[in-house]
Short mmCIF file of C-alpha atoms in Angstrom, two decimals:
data_model
loop_
_atom_site.label_atom_id
_atom_site.label_comp_id
_atom_site.label_asym_id
_atom_site.label_seq_id
_atom_site.Cartn_x
_atom_site.Cartn_y
_atom_site.Cartn_z
CA MET A 1 -7.24 69.17 77.15
CA SER A 2 -9.06 71.99 77.78
CA ARG A 3 -8.07 73.61 80.42
CA ALA A 4 -8.77 73.67 84.12
CA LEU A 5 -8.04 73.03 87.77
CA PHE A 6 -8.12 69.63 89.69
CA VAL A 7 -9.77 69.75 93.25
CA HIS A 8 -7.81 66.29 95.01
CA ARG A 9 -9.13 67.47 97.44
CA ALA A 10 -11.19 70.46 99.66
CA GLY A 11 -11.36 71.58 102.41
CA PRO A 12 -15.01 72.42 104.38
CA ALA A 13 -15.93 75.53 103.03
CA LEU A 14 -15.09 76.23 99.17
CA THR A 15 -17.23 77.43 96.97
CA LEU A 16 -17.00 79.81 93.08
CA GLN A 17 -17.61 83.40 93.89
CA ASP A 18 -18.15 86.64 91.86
CA ASP A 19 -19.46 89.26 92.66
CA GLY A 20 -23.02 88.23 93.79
CA ARG A 21 -26.55 88.18 92.69
CA PRO A 22 -27.45 92.70 93.21
CA GLY A 23 -31.15 93.22 92.08
CA TRP A 24 -32.87 90.08 93.44
CA ILE A 25 -34.60 91.16 96.59
CA THR A 26 -38.67 91.99 95.68
CA TYR A 27 -38.00 88.32 95.01
CA GLY A 28 -36.52 86.86 98.25
CA LEU A 29 -33.48 86.33 97.54
CA SER A 30 -30.13 88.29 99.12
CA ARG A 31 -27.29 89.76 96.59
CA GLY A 32 -24.69 86.46 98.24
CA GLY A 33 -20.90 86.37 96.74
CA ALA A 34 -17.69 86.57 97.75
CA MET A 35 -17.56 87.65 101.94
CA ASP A 36 -14.32 89.96 101.10
CA ARG A 37 -15.29 91.91 97.70
CA LEU A 38 -12.27 93.00 98.73
CA ALA A 39 -10.16 90.18 97.38
CA LEU A 40 -11.77 89.48 93.98
CA ALA A 41 -10.75 93.08 93.67
CA GLU A 42 -7.88 92.57 94.06
CA GLY A 43 -7.04 88.98 92.79
CA ARG A 44 -8.42 90.96 89.46
CA ALA A 45 -5.48 93.43 89.58
CA LEU A 46 -2.73 90.89 90.43
CA LEU A 47 -3.89 89.68 87.19
CA GLY A 48 -5.59 92.11 85.22
CA GLN A 49 -8.51 90.71 84.64
CA LYS A 50 -12.32 91.92 85.55
CA GLY A 51 -14.96 90.21 86.10
CA SER A 52 -12.97 86.98 86.43
CA VAL A 53 -14.87 84.37 89.22
CA ALA A 54 -13.05 82.63 91.64
CA LEU A 55 -12.69 79.97 94.33
CA GLU A 56 -13.40 80.54 98.18
CA MET A 57 -11.94 79.25 100.70
CA GLY A 58 -13.08 78.72 104.09
CA GLY A 59 -10.97 79.04 107.04
CA MET A 60 -8.44 76.45 104.82
CA GLY A 61 -7.52 75.72 100.65
CA GLY A 62 -7.29 72.25 99.01
CA LEU A 63 -4.74 70.13 96.57
CA PHE A 64 -5.49 70.84 93.25
CA GLU A 65 -3.25 70.48 90.05
CA ALA A 66 -3.39 72.40 86.60
CA THR A 67 -4.10 70.52 83.08
CA GLU A 68 -1.78 73.87 81.64
CA ASP A 69 0.48 76.28 82.90
CA LEU A 70 -2.26 78.92 84.78
CA ARG A 71 -1.50 81.52 86.20
CA ILE A 72 -2.55 81.94 89.89
CA ALA A 73 -3.35 84.84 92.37
CA LEU A 74 -3.95 84.69 96.29
CA THR A 75 -6.29 86.88 98.01
CA GLY A 76 -7.73 87.60 100.86
CA ALA A 77 -7.14 85.65 104.28
CA PRO A 78 -3.42 84.46 104.31
CA MET A 79 -3.09 80.25 104.24
CA ARG A 80 -0.34 78.68 104.40
CA ALA A 81 0.24 77.45 100.58
CA THR A 82 3.44 75.61 98.25
CA ILE A 83 4.08 74.94 94.45
CA ASP A 84 5.55 71.14 94.40
CA GLY A 85 6.94 72.32 97.92
CA ALA A 86 8.24 75.77 97.49
CA PRO A 87 6.55 78.11 99.56
CA LEU A 88 3.88 81.32 97.63
CA LEU A 89 3.56 84.52 98.99
CA TRP A 90 0.35 85.24 100.36
CA HIS A 91 -1.13 88.91 98.78
CA ALA A 92 0.85 87.99 95.02
CA SER A 93 0.52 86.42 91.56
CA HIS A 94 2.82 83.26 90.44
CA LEU A 95 2.57 80.70 87.97
CA LEU A 96 1.51 77.11 88.42
CA PRO A 97 2.64 75.12 85.82
CA ARG A 98 0.94 72.11 84.30
CA GLY A 99 1.20 69.17 86.44
CA ALA A 100 2.78 71.19 89.38
CA THR A 101 0.82 70.43 93.21
CA LEU A 102 -0.53 73.56 95.00
CA ASP A 103 -0.92 72.68 98.21
CA ILE A 104 -3.29 75.23 100.49
CA GLY A 105 -3.54 74.74 103.76
CA PRO A 106 -5.10 76.81 106.48
CA ALA A 107 -5.05 80.27 107.66
CA THR A 108 -2.55 81.94 109.29
CA SER A 109 -4.95 84.51 109.87
CA GLY A 110 -8.49 85.95 108.82
CA ALA A 111 -11.67 83.73 108.01
CA TYR A 112 -11.67 83.53 104.22
CA GLY A 113 -9.05 83.13 101.06
CA TYR A 114 -9.38 83.09 97.33
CA LEU A 115 -7.28 81.64 94.70
CA HIS A 116 -7.49 83.51 91.49
CA VAL A 117 -6.74 82.14 87.59
CA GLY A 118 -6.42 83.82 84.84
CA GLY A 119 -9.15 83.51 82.63
CA GLY A 120 -11.62 83.07 86.35
CA PHE A 121 -13.24 80.01 86.68
CA GLU A 122 -15.93 79.26 84.43
CA GLY A 123 -19.65 77.95 85.55
CA PRO A 124 -23.09 77.69 84.03
CA GLU A 125 -24.31 81.64 85.06
CA LEU A 126 -27.68 81.25 87.90
CA LEU A 127 -29.83 84.59 87.59
CA GLY A 128 -26.77 86.36 86.16
CA ALA A 129 -23.95 85.15 88.88
CA VAL A 130 -22.10 81.98 89.06
CA SER A 131 -21.55 82.50 92.76
CA ALA A 132 -23.17 79.74 94.70
CA HIS A 133 -25.86 80.66 97.25
CA LEU A 134 -26.13 77.68 99.34
CA THR A 135 -29.11 79.19 101.40
CA ALA A 136 -30.95 79.71 98.40
CA GLY A 137 -29.72 76.72 97.78
CA LEU A 138 -27.91 78.00 93.77
CA GLY A 139 -24.97 75.97 93.21
CA ARG A 140 -22.75 74.35 95.63
CA ALA A 141 -19.52 73.46 97.32
CA VAL A 142 -16.72 72.54 95.88
CA GLU A 143 -15.50 69.08 96.43
CA ALA A 144 -13.07 66.49 96.09
CA GLY A 145 -12.85 65.33 92.64
CA ALA A 146 -14.13 68.04 90.90
CA ARG A 147 -12.29 69.47 87.69
CA LEU A 148 -13.08 73.21 86.91
CA PRO A 149 -12.96 74.59 84.03
CA VAL A 150 -10.63 77.62 83.30
CA GLY A 151 -11.71 80.17 80.95
CA PRO A 152 -9.45 81.93 78.22
CA ASP A 153 -6.39 84.24 79.72
CA ARG A 154 -5.25 87.24 77.78
CA GLY A 155 -1.76 86.65 79.36
CA GLY A 156 0.25 89.24 82.06
CA ALA A 157 2.85 89.47 84.03
CA THR A 158 3.18 86.62 87.46
CA GLY A 159 5.04 87.67 90.13
CA ARG A 160 3.79 90.26 91.26
CA LYS A 161 2.14 91.48 94.90
CA LEU A 162 -0.01 93.45 96.83
CA PRO A 163 0.01 96.00 99.84
CA VAL A 164 -2.38 95.20 101.84
CA GLU A 165 -4.20 96.86 104.88
CA ASP A 166 -4.38 94.12 107.40
CA ARG A 167 -8.10 93.24 108.27
CA PHE A 168 -7.63 89.52 109.47
CA GLY A 169 -8.37 90.12 112.78
CA GLY A 170 -10.42 92.07 114.42
CA GLY A 171 -10.54 95.18 114.86
CA THR A 172 -12.79 98.17 114.86
CA LEU A 173 -16.52 97.87 112.85
CA ARG A 174 -17.96 101.91 111.51
CA VAL A 175 -22.09 101.75 111.63
CA VAL A 176 -24.26 103.65 110.89
CA ALA A 177 -28.06 104.59 112.72
CA SER A 178 -30.50 101.20 111.38
CA LEU A 179 -34.20 101.41 110.59
CA GLN A 180 -34.94 100.65 114.83
CA THR A 181 -31.92 101.95 116.05
CA ALA A 182 -34.22 104.32 118.15
CA LEU A 183 -36.27 101.77 119.61
CA PHE A 184 -32.78 100.89 121.87
CA PRO A 185 -32.59 102.88 125.14
CA GLU A 186 -30.05 105.73 125.37
CA ASP A 187 -27.73 104.02 127.56
CA GLN A 188 -27.61 100.94 125.18
CA ARG A 189 -27.55 102.76 122.34
CA ASP A 190 -24.33 104.25 123.91
CA ARG A 191 -22.30 100.98 125.77
CA PHE A 192 -22.36 99.21 122.22
CA ALA A 193 -19.67 101.58 120.98
CA GLU A 194 -17.72 101.57 124.53
CA GLU A 195 -17.19 98.57 124.97
CA GLY A 196 -15.65 95.42 123.21
CA PHE A 197 -17.01 92.70 121.77
CA THR A 198 -15.62 88.99 120.80
CA ARG A 199 -16.39 87.02 117.41
CA ASP A 200 -18.31 84.32 118.53
CA ASN A 201 -17.42 80.54 117.42
CA ARG A 202 -20.75 80.64 115.38
CA ALA A 203 -21.21 81.55 112.37
CA ASN A 204 -21.72 80.87 108.58
CA ARG A 205 -21.89 83.26 105.31
CA MET A 206 -25.45 84.06 106.70
CA GLY A 207 -23.38 86.13 109.10
CA VAL A 208 -21.10 86.18 112.49
CA LYS A 209 -21.87 86.21 116.30
CA VAL A 210 -20.64 88.67 117.85
CA ASN A 211 -20.15 88.66 122.47
CA PRO A 212 -20.60 91.78 123.47
CA ASP A 213 -17.99 91.51 127.53
CA GLY A 214 -21.17 92.97 128.76
CA PRO A 215 -24.32 92.36 129.66
CA GLY A 216 -26.68 91.78 126.36
CA TYR A 217 -28.70 94.31 124.08
CA GLY A 218 -32.80 94.20 123.53
CA VAL A 219 -36.08 96.42 123.68
CA GLU A 220 -39.01 96.01 124.94
CA GLY A 221 -41.24 93.22 122.99
CA GLY A 222 -38.20 93.31 120.44
CA LEU A 223 -39.76 90.10 119.04
CA SER A 224 -42.45 91.06 118.25
CA VAL A 225 -40.80 94.06 115.88
CA VAL A 226 -43.23 93.91 111.97
CA SER A 227 -40.83 92.17 109.77
CA GLU A 228 -39.33 94.14 107.31
CA VAL A 229 -35.92 95.15 104.37
CA ILE A 230 -32.78 93.39 105.96
CA ALA A 231 -29.46 94.76 104.70
CA LEU A 232 -26.17 93.62 103.98
CA GLY A 233 -24.12 94.51 107.37
CA ASP A 234 -27.44 95.22 109.68
CA ILE A 235 -26.66 94.54 113.20
CA GLN A 236 -29.29 92.22 114.30
CA MET A 237 -30.05 91.18 118.73
CA THR A 238 -32.10 88.16 118.81
CA GLY A 239 -33.02 86.65 121.71
CA ASP A 240 -29.90 86.19 123.68
CA GLY A 241 -29.38 89.55 123.59
CA ALA A 242 -25.86 89.28 122.02
CA PRO A 243 -25.42 90.75 118.20
CA PHE A 244 -25.25 88.99 115.08
CA VAL A 245 -23.95 91.46 111.70
CA LEU A 246 -25.23 90.35 108.79
CA LEU A 247 -23.30 89.08 105.79
CA ALA A 248 -22.89 87.89 101.62
CA GLU A 249 -26.05 85.16 102.42
CA CYS A 250 -28.25 86.75 104.19
CA GLN A 251 -31.86 86.90 104.57
CA THR A 252 -34.28 89.63 102.55
CA THR A 253 -36.92 90.03 105.41
CA GLY A 254 -36.29 89.56 109.04
CA GLY A 255 -38.27 90.82 112.75
CA TYR A 256 -35.39 90.91 115.51
CA PRO A 257 -34.74 94.57 115.98
CA ARG A 258 -31.68 95.80 114.62
CA LEU A 259 -29.49 98.15 116.33
CA ALA A 260 -27.07 99.18 113.54
CA THR A 261 -25.64 98.44 109.91
CA VAL A 262 -22.01 98.03 109.73
CA ILE A 263 -20.54 100.22 106.69
CA PRO A 264 -19.71 98.66 103.55
CA ALA A 265 -15.82 99.56 103.23
CA ASP A 266 -15.41 97.46 106.44
CA LEU A 267 -17.92 95.00 105.53
CA PRO A 268 -14.25 92.92 104.84
CA ARG A 269 -13.10 92.86 107.82
CA ILE A 270 -16.12 91.87 110.12
CA ALA A 271 -16.24 88.95 107.21
CA GLN A 272 -12.72 88.58 107.71
CA ALA A 273 -13.46 88.24 111.95
CA PRO A 274 -11.47 84.51 113.09
CA ALA A 275 -13.17 83.42 116.08
CA GLY A 276 -11.81 84.99 118.99
CA ALA A 277 -11.03 87.98 117.22
CA ARG A 278 -11.81 91.54 119.42
CA LEU A 279 -13.96 93.50 117.84
CA ARG A 280 -14.92 97.32 118.69
CA PHE A 281 -18.15 99.43 117.05
CA ARG A 282 -18.17 102.77 116.44
CA TRP A 283 -20.46 105.85 115.17
CA ILE A 284 -20.39 107.83 112.50
CA SER A 285 -22.91 109.04 110.78
CA LEU A 286 -24.31 109.42 107.21
CA ASP A 287 -22.63 111.85 105.67
CA GLU A 288 -18.85 110.14 106.93
CA ALA A 289 -20.37 107.14 105.78
CA LEU A 290 -20.72 107.57 101.88
CA ALA A 291 -17.10 109.89 102.36
CA ALA A 292 -15.97 106.90 103.16
CA GLU A 293 -18.04 104.38 100.74
CA VAL A 294 -15.64 106.88 98.07
CA THR A 295 -12.58 106.54 99.52
CA ARG A 296 -13.41 102.54 98.95
CA ARG A 297 -14.38 102.68 95.74
CA ARG A 298 -11.19 104.98 94.58
CA LEU A 299 -9.29 102.58 96.35
CA GLU A 300 -10.21 99.19 94.19
CA ALA A 301 -9.83 101.53 91.25
CA GLU A 302 -6.34 101.99 92.10
CA LEU A 303 -5.40 98.40 92.91
CA SER A 304 -3.63 97.60 89.95
CA ARG A 305 -1.43 100.13 90.09
CA ARG A 306 -0.23 99.55 93.19
CA ALA A 307 0.40 95.67 92.44
CA VAL A 308 4.83 96.11 92.26
CA PRO A 309 6.86 92.88 91.76
CA VAL A 310 7.90 89.80 94.08
CA VAL A 311 11.37 90.72 93.61
CA ARG A 312 13.14 86.51 94.27
CA HIS A 313 16.58 85.52 94.78
CA PRO A 314 17.70 83.36 91.50
CA ALA A 315 18.33 80.39 93.83
CA ASP A 316 14.77 80.15 94.54
CA VAL A 317 13.28 79.79 91.55
CA PRO A 318 12.75 76.50 90.15
CA ASP A 319 12.14 76.89 86.59
CA LEU A 320 14.11 80.51 85.77
CA LEU A 321 15.21 79.87 82.03
CA SER A 322 11.71 79.90 81.47
CA HIS A 323 11.24 83.79 82.74
CA LYS A 324 11.78 86.86 80.81
CA LEU A 325 15.13 88.04 82.67
CA VAL A 326 15.30 91.61 80.32
CA SER A 327 13.41 93.51 78.58
CA GLY A 328 15.66 94.45 76.00
CA PHE A 329 18.34 93.22 73.80
CA SER A 330 22.50 94.16 72.74
CA SER A 331 23.75 93.71 69.07
CA GLY A 332 26.51 93.19 70.59
CA ASP A 333 28.24 95.50 68.71
CA HIS A 334 27.68 98.77 70.46
CA HIS A 335 30.64 100.99 73.18
CA ASP A 336 29.80 103.49 74.94
CA HIS A 337 32.09 106.11 74.26
#
Protein backbone atom coordinates (compact mmCIF):
# COMPACT_ATOMS: atom_id res chain seq x y z
CA MET A 1 0.00 0.00 0.00
CA SER A 2 1.35 3.44 -0.90
CA ARG A 3 2.18 6.00 1.76
CA ALA A 4 -0.93 7.78 3.02
CA LEU A 5 -2.70 9.20 6.04
CA PHE A 6 -6.26 8.07 6.71
CA VAL A 7 -8.66 10.63 8.19
CA HIS A 8 -11.04 8.85 10.56
CA ARG A 9 -12.41 12.06 12.09
CA ALA A 10 -12.13 15.59 10.71
CA GLY A 11 -12.51 18.95 12.41
CA PRO A 12 -14.69 21.61 10.78
CA ALA A 13 -11.91 23.43 8.90
CA LEU A 14 -9.30 21.01 7.55
CA THR A 15 -7.62 21.88 4.25
CA LEU A 16 -4.37 21.06 2.49
CA GLN A 17 -2.25 24.21 2.29
CA ASP A 18 1.08 25.35 0.89
CA ASP A 19 2.49 28.80 0.13
CA GLY A 20 -0.42 29.57 -2.20
CA ARG A 21 -0.65 30.95 -5.73
CA PRO A 22 1.22 34.24 -6.17
CA GLY A 23 0.90 35.95 -9.53
CA TRP A 24 -2.81 35.48 -10.27
CA ILE A 25 -4.20 38.70 -8.82
CA THR A 26 -4.61 40.15 -12.33
CA TYR A 27 -7.12 37.39 -12.98
CA GLY A 28 -9.06 38.01 -9.78
CA LEU A 29 -7.47 35.28 -7.66
CA SER A 30 -5.77 36.15 -4.38
CA ARG A 31 -2.73 34.18 -3.27
CA GLY A 32 -4.47 32.01 -0.68
CA GLY A 33 -2.26 29.38 0.96
CA ALA A 34 -1.73 28.81 4.66
CA MET A 35 -3.18 31.36 7.05
CA ASP A 36 0.05 31.19 9.07
CA ARG A 37 2.90 30.76 6.59
CA LEU A 38 5.44 30.97 9.39
CA ALA A 39 3.97 27.69 10.71
CA LEU A 40 4.69 26.13 7.29
CA ALA A 41 8.32 27.22 7.52
CA GLU A 42 8.57 25.84 11.05
CA GLY A 43 7.26 22.44 9.96
CA ARG A 44 9.69 22.25 7.08
CA ALA A 45 12.56 23.14 9.39
CA LEU A 46 11.59 20.41 11.87
CA LEU A 47 11.46 17.77 9.11
CA GLY A 48 14.35 19.10 7.03
CA GLN A 49 12.41 19.56 3.81
CA LYS A 50 11.33 22.31 1.44
CA GLY A 51 8.14 23.27 -0.32
CA SER A 52 5.88 20.57 1.15
CA VAL A 53 2.11 20.67 1.61
CA ALA A 54 0.69 20.57 5.17
CA LEU A 55 -2.73 19.95 6.67
CA GLU A 56 -4.18 23.17 8.10
CA MET A 57 -6.52 22.62 11.04
CA GLY A 58 -8.83 25.46 12.00
CA GLY A 59 -9.70 25.31 15.70
CA MET A 60 -9.48 21.54 15.97
CA GLY A 61 -7.71 18.61 14.32
CA GLY A 62 -9.05 15.11 13.88
CA LEU A 63 -8.24 11.42 14.17
CA PHE A 64 -5.60 10.04 11.81
CA GLU A 65 -3.84 6.75 10.99
CA ALA A 66 -0.76 6.14 8.82
CA THR A 67 -0.40 3.30 6.33
CA GLU A 68 3.38 3.28 6.98
CA ASP A 69 5.74 4.76 9.55
CA LEU A 70 5.65 8.53 8.98
CA ARG A 71 7.69 11.41 10.32
CA ILE A 72 5.34 14.18 11.42
CA ALA A 73 5.66 17.71 12.81
CA LEU A 74 3.10 19.81 14.65
CA THR A 75 3.22 23.62 14.35
CA GLY A 76 1.01 26.68 14.58
CA ALA A 77 -1.70 26.97 17.23
CA PRO A 78 -1.00 24.42 20.00
CA MET A 79 -3.61 21.64 20.13
CA ARG A 80 -4.06 18.66 22.42
CA ALA A 81 -2.43 15.74 20.59
CA THR A 82 -1.65 12.09 21.37
CA ILE A 83 -0.33 8.99 19.63
CA ASP A 84 -2.14 5.93 21.00
CA GLY A 85 -2.94 7.95 24.11
CA ALA A 86 0.61 9.22 24.76
CA PRO A 87 0.72 13.04 24.79
CA LEU A 88 2.78 14.84 22.16
CA LEU A 89 4.82 18.00 22.41
CA TRP A 90 3.68 20.76 20.03
CA HIS A 91 6.18 22.70 17.88
CA ALA A 92 8.07 19.42 17.54
CA SER A 93 8.62 16.43 15.25
CA HIS A 94 7.65 12.83 16.07
CA LEU A 95 7.48 9.34 14.60
CA LEU A 96 3.93 8.17 13.77
CA PRO A 97 4.18 4.37 13.53
CA ARG A 98 2.15 2.43 11.02
CA GLY A 99 -1.30 1.69 12.40
CA ALA A 100 -0.93 4.03 15.39
CA THR A 101 -3.70 6.53 16.10
CA LEU A 102 -2.88 10.24 16.01
CA ASP A 103 -5.58 12.17 17.83
CA ILE A 104 -5.48 15.98 17.54
CA GLY A 105 -8.09 17.81 19.57
CA PRO A 106 -9.03 21.47 20.03
CA ALA A 107 -6.62 24.38 20.09
CA THR A 108 -5.48 25.45 23.54
CA SER A 109 -4.50 28.87 22.13
CA GLY A 110 -4.45 30.41 18.69
CA ALA A 111 -6.64 29.47 15.75
CA TYR A 112 -4.79 27.37 13.13
CA GLY A 113 -2.64 24.30 13.78
CA TYR A 114 -0.63 22.44 11.16
CA LEU A 115 0.18 18.76 10.65
CA HIS A 116 3.23 18.13 8.46
CA VAL A 117 4.46 14.76 7.18
CA GLY A 118 7.85 13.71 5.87
CA GLY A 119 7.55 13.93 2.09
CA GLY A 120 4.55 16.26 2.28
CA PHE A 121 0.97 15.59 1.31
CA GLU A 122 0.36 15.06 -2.39
CA GLY A 123 -2.60 16.29 -4.36
CA PRO A 124 -3.61 17.64 -7.76
CA GLU A 125 -1.97 20.94 -8.66
CA LEU A 126 -4.35 23.70 -9.75
CA LEU A 127 -2.75 26.88 -11.13
CA GLY A 128 0.62 25.87 -9.71
CA ALA A 129 -0.36 24.91 -6.16
CA VAL A 130 -2.08 22.15 -4.19
CA SER A 131 -3.59 24.43 -1.54
CA ALA A 132 -7.35 24.69 -1.29
CA HIS A 133 -8.76 28.16 -2.02
CA LEU A 134 -12.31 27.67 -0.83
CA THR A 135 -13.52 31.15 -1.74
CA ALA A 136 -12.44 30.65 -5.35
CA GLY A 137 -13.71 27.07 -5.51
CA LEU A 138 -10.24 25.53 -5.91
CA GLY A 139 -9.96 22.29 -3.93
CA ARG A 140 -12.17 21.47 -0.98
CA ALA A 141 -12.15 20.82 2.74
CA VAL A 142 -10.75 17.50 3.98
CA GLU A 143 -13.51 15.29 5.41
CA ALA A 144 -13.70 12.10 7.45
CA GLY A 145 -13.01 9.06 5.28
CA ALA A 146 -10.38 10.84 3.19
CA ARG A 147 -7.14 9.13 2.27
CA LEU A 148 -4.36 11.71 1.93
CA PRO A 149 -1.43 10.49 -0.22
CA VAL A 150 2.03 11.24 1.15
CA GLY A 151 5.09 11.83 -1.01
CA PRO A 152 8.43 10.03 -0.70
CA ASP A 153 10.46 11.04 2.35
CA ARG A 154 14.24 11.48 2.21
CA GLY A 155 14.30 10.59 5.89
CA GLY A 156 15.83 12.43 8.79
CA ALA A 157 15.61 12.96 12.51
CA THR A 158 12.49 13.18 14.63
CA GLY A 159 12.23 14.13 18.27
CA ARG A 160 13.24 17.71 17.59
CA LYS A 161 11.56 20.91 18.82
CA LEU A 162 11.61 24.59 17.98
CA PRO A 163 11.57 27.52 20.39
CA VAL A 164 8.60 29.56 19.14
CA GLU A 165 7.62 33.10 20.08
CA ASP A 166 4.04 33.21 21.38
CA ARG A 167 1.90 34.66 18.58
CA PHE A 168 -1.31 32.87 19.55
CA GLY A 169 -3.09 35.25 21.91
CA GLY A 170 -3.33 38.59 20.14
CA GLY A 171 -0.97 41.48 20.86
CA THR A 172 0.31 44.44 18.86
CA LEU A 173 0.17 44.59 15.07
CA ARG A 174 2.43 46.95 13.16
CA VAL A 175 0.73 48.80 10.31
CA VAL A 176 1.68 51.16 7.49
CA ALA A 177 -0.44 53.74 5.69
CA SER A 178 -2.72 52.40 2.97
CA LEU A 179 -3.93 54.02 -0.24
CA GLN A 180 -6.84 55.71 1.53
CA THR A 181 -5.38 56.48 4.95
CA ALA A 182 -5.40 60.21 4.25
CA LEU A 183 -9.18 60.13 3.70
CA PHE A 184 -9.74 59.38 7.40
CA PRO A 185 -9.88 62.32 9.84
CA GLU A 186 -6.69 62.87 11.82
CA ASP A 187 -8.42 62.16 15.12
CA GLN A 188 -9.46 58.70 13.86
CA ARG A 189 -5.92 57.93 12.67
CA ASP A 190 -4.58 58.90 16.07
CA ARG A 191 -7.25 56.97 17.98
CA PHE A 192 -6.56 53.88 15.87
CA ALA A 193 -3.11 53.57 17.49
CA GLU A 194 -4.29 54.49 20.97
CA GLU A 195 -7.32 52.33 21.74
CA GLY A 196 -7.68 48.57 22.04
CA PHE A 197 -9.61 46.10 19.88
CA THR A 198 -11.19 42.69 20.42
CA ARG A 199 -11.13 39.93 17.82
CA ASP A 200 -14.75 39.24 16.84
CA ASN A 201 -16.31 35.76 16.57
CA ARG A 202 -16.69 36.40 12.85
CA ALA A 203 -13.59 35.26 11.01
CA ASN A 204 -12.65 32.91 8.19
CA ARG A 205 -9.90 32.47 5.62
CA MET A 206 -10.97 35.74 3.94
CA GLY A 207 -10.36 37.88 6.99
CA VAL A 208 -10.94 38.77 10.62
CA LYS A 209 -13.24 41.39 12.11
CA VAL A 210 -11.93 43.34 15.12
CA ASN A 211 -14.17 45.49 17.31
CA PRO A 212 -12.87 48.82 18.66
CA ASP A 213 -13.28 49.77 22.30
CA GLY A 214 -14.66 53.14 21.18
CA PRO A 215 -16.91 54.33 18.32
CA GLY A 216 -16.53 53.03 14.79
CA TYR A 217 -14.34 54.41 12.00
CA GLY A 218 -15.31 55.85 8.66
CA VAL A 219 -14.96 58.61 6.10
CA GLU A 220 -17.61 60.78 4.52
CA GLY A 221 -18.81 59.03 1.39
CA GLY A 222 -16.70 56.04 2.37
CA LEU A 223 -19.08 53.48 0.91
CA SER A 224 -18.71 54.98 -2.57
CA VAL A 225 -14.90 54.79 -2.85
CA VAL A 226 -13.81 53.66 -6.32
CA SER A 227 -12.91 49.95 -6.27
CA GLU A 228 -9.17 49.32 -6.48
CA VAL A 229 -6.56 46.64 -5.82
CA ILE A 230 -6.51 44.92 -2.41
CA ALA A 231 -3.33 43.92 -0.58
CA LEU A 232 -3.04 41.11 1.95
CA GLY A 233 -3.28 42.67 5.40
CA ASP A 234 -5.38 45.67 4.30
CA ILE A 235 -7.74 46.91 7.00
CA GLN A 236 -11.13 47.77 5.53
CA MET A 237 -13.80 49.79 7.31
CA THR A 238 -17.18 48.32 6.48
CA GLY A 239 -20.59 49.86 7.08
CA ASP A 240 -20.64 49.35 10.86
CA GLY A 241 -17.27 51.07 11.35
CA ALA A 242 -15.45 47.99 12.68
CA PRO A 243 -12.07 47.19 11.07
CA PHE A 244 -11.83 44.02 8.97
CA VAL A 245 -8.30 42.68 8.39
CA LEU A 246 -8.05 40.92 5.03
CA LEU A 247 -6.18 37.61 4.99
CA ALA A 248 -5.27 34.63 2.76
CA GLU A 249 -8.44 34.30 0.67
CA CYS A 250 -9.38 37.98 0.50
CA GLN A 251 -10.88 39.55 -2.60
CA THR A 252 -8.50 41.18 -5.08
CA THR A 253 -10.37 44.50 -5.45
CA GLY A 254 -12.64 46.42 -3.13
CA GLY A 255 -14.44 49.69 -2.58
CA TYR A 256 -14.48 49.95 1.20
CA PRO A 257 -12.04 52.57 2.55
CA ARG A 258 -8.85 51.13 4.05
CA LEU A 259 -7.27 52.82 7.02
CA ALA A 260 -4.00 50.85 7.18
CA THR A 261 -2.21 47.64 6.19
CA VAL A 262 -0.77 45.05 8.59
CA ILE A 263 2.84 44.32 7.63
CA PRO A 264 3.64 40.76 6.42
CA ALA A 265 5.75 39.95 9.48
CA ASP A 266 2.69 40.40 11.73
CA LEU A 267 0.10 38.57 9.59
CA PRO A 268 0.65 35.28 11.50
CA ARG A 269 -0.28 37.06 14.73
CA ILE A 270 -3.63 38.35 13.44
CA ALA A 271 -4.39 35.07 11.66
CA GLN A 272 -3.77 33.18 14.91
CA ALA A 273 -5.70 35.56 17.19
CA PRO A 274 -8.59 33.55 18.70
CA ALA A 275 -12.06 34.98 19.28
CA GLY A 276 -11.94 37.43 22.18
CA ALA A 277 -8.21 38.12 21.86
CA ARG A 278 -7.06 41.65 22.61
CA LEU A 279 -5.26 43.53 19.84
CA ARG A 280 -3.61 46.90 19.31
CA PHE A 281 -2.24 48.62 16.21
CA ARG A 282 0.98 50.63 15.92
CA TRP A 283 1.89 52.90 13.01
CA ILE A 284 5.37 52.43 11.57
CA SER A 285 7.17 53.89 8.56
CA LEU A 286 7.80 52.08 5.29
CA ASP A 287 11.51 51.92 6.14
CA GLU A 288 10.67 50.21 9.45
CA ALA A 289 8.34 47.82 7.61
CA LEU A 290 11.09 46.88 5.15
CA ALA A 291 13.52 46.30 8.01
CA ALA A 292 10.95 44.05 9.71
CA GLU A 293 10.59 42.07 6.49
CA VAL A 294 14.36 41.57 6.24
CA THR A 295 14.39 40.34 9.85
CA ARG A 296 11.45 38.00 9.19
CA ARG A 297 13.14 36.37 6.22
CA ARG A 298 16.42 35.99 8.10
CA LEU A 299 14.68 34.32 11.06
CA GLU A 300 12.85 31.92 8.75
CA ALA A 301 16.11 31.01 7.04
CA GLU A 302 17.63 30.20 10.44
CA LEU A 303 14.77 28.01 11.69
CA SER A 304 16.42 24.68 10.88
CA ARG A 305 19.48 25.66 12.92
CA ARG A 306 17.31 26.54 15.90
CA ALA A 307 15.71 23.08 16.16
CA VAL A 308 17.01 21.12 19.16
CA PRO A 309 16.49 17.54 20.39
CA VAL A 310 13.55 16.80 22.65
CA VAL A 311 14.84 15.37 25.92
CA ARG A 312 12.60 12.50 27.03
CA HIS A 313 12.75 10.07 29.90
CA PRO A 314 13.31 6.49 28.64
CA ALA A 315 10.17 5.34 30.47
CA ASP A 316 8.10 7.67 28.28
CA VAL A 317 9.32 6.08 25.03
CA PRO A 318 7.26 2.93 24.29
CA ASP A 319 9.37 1.97 21.23
CA LEU A 320 12.73 2.69 22.86
CA LEU A 321 14.58 -0.16 21.12
CA SER A 322 13.66 1.20 17.69
CA HIS A 323 15.52 4.47 18.37
CA LYS A 324 19.17 5.15 17.63
CA LEU A 325 20.52 5.51 21.13
CA VAL A 326 24.21 6.10 20.43
CA SER A 327 26.20 7.65 17.62
CA GLY A 328 29.24 5.36 17.83
CA PHE A 329 30.48 2.06 19.18
CA SER A 330 33.45 0.46 20.83
CA SER A 331 35.19 -2.85 20.06
CA GLY A 332 35.22 -3.56 23.77
CA ASP A 333 38.94 -4.14 23.96
CA HIS A 334 40.02 -0.51 24.13
CA HIS A 335 41.08 0.84 27.52
CA ASP A 336 41.74 4.36 28.63
CA HIS A 337 45.14 4.95 30.22
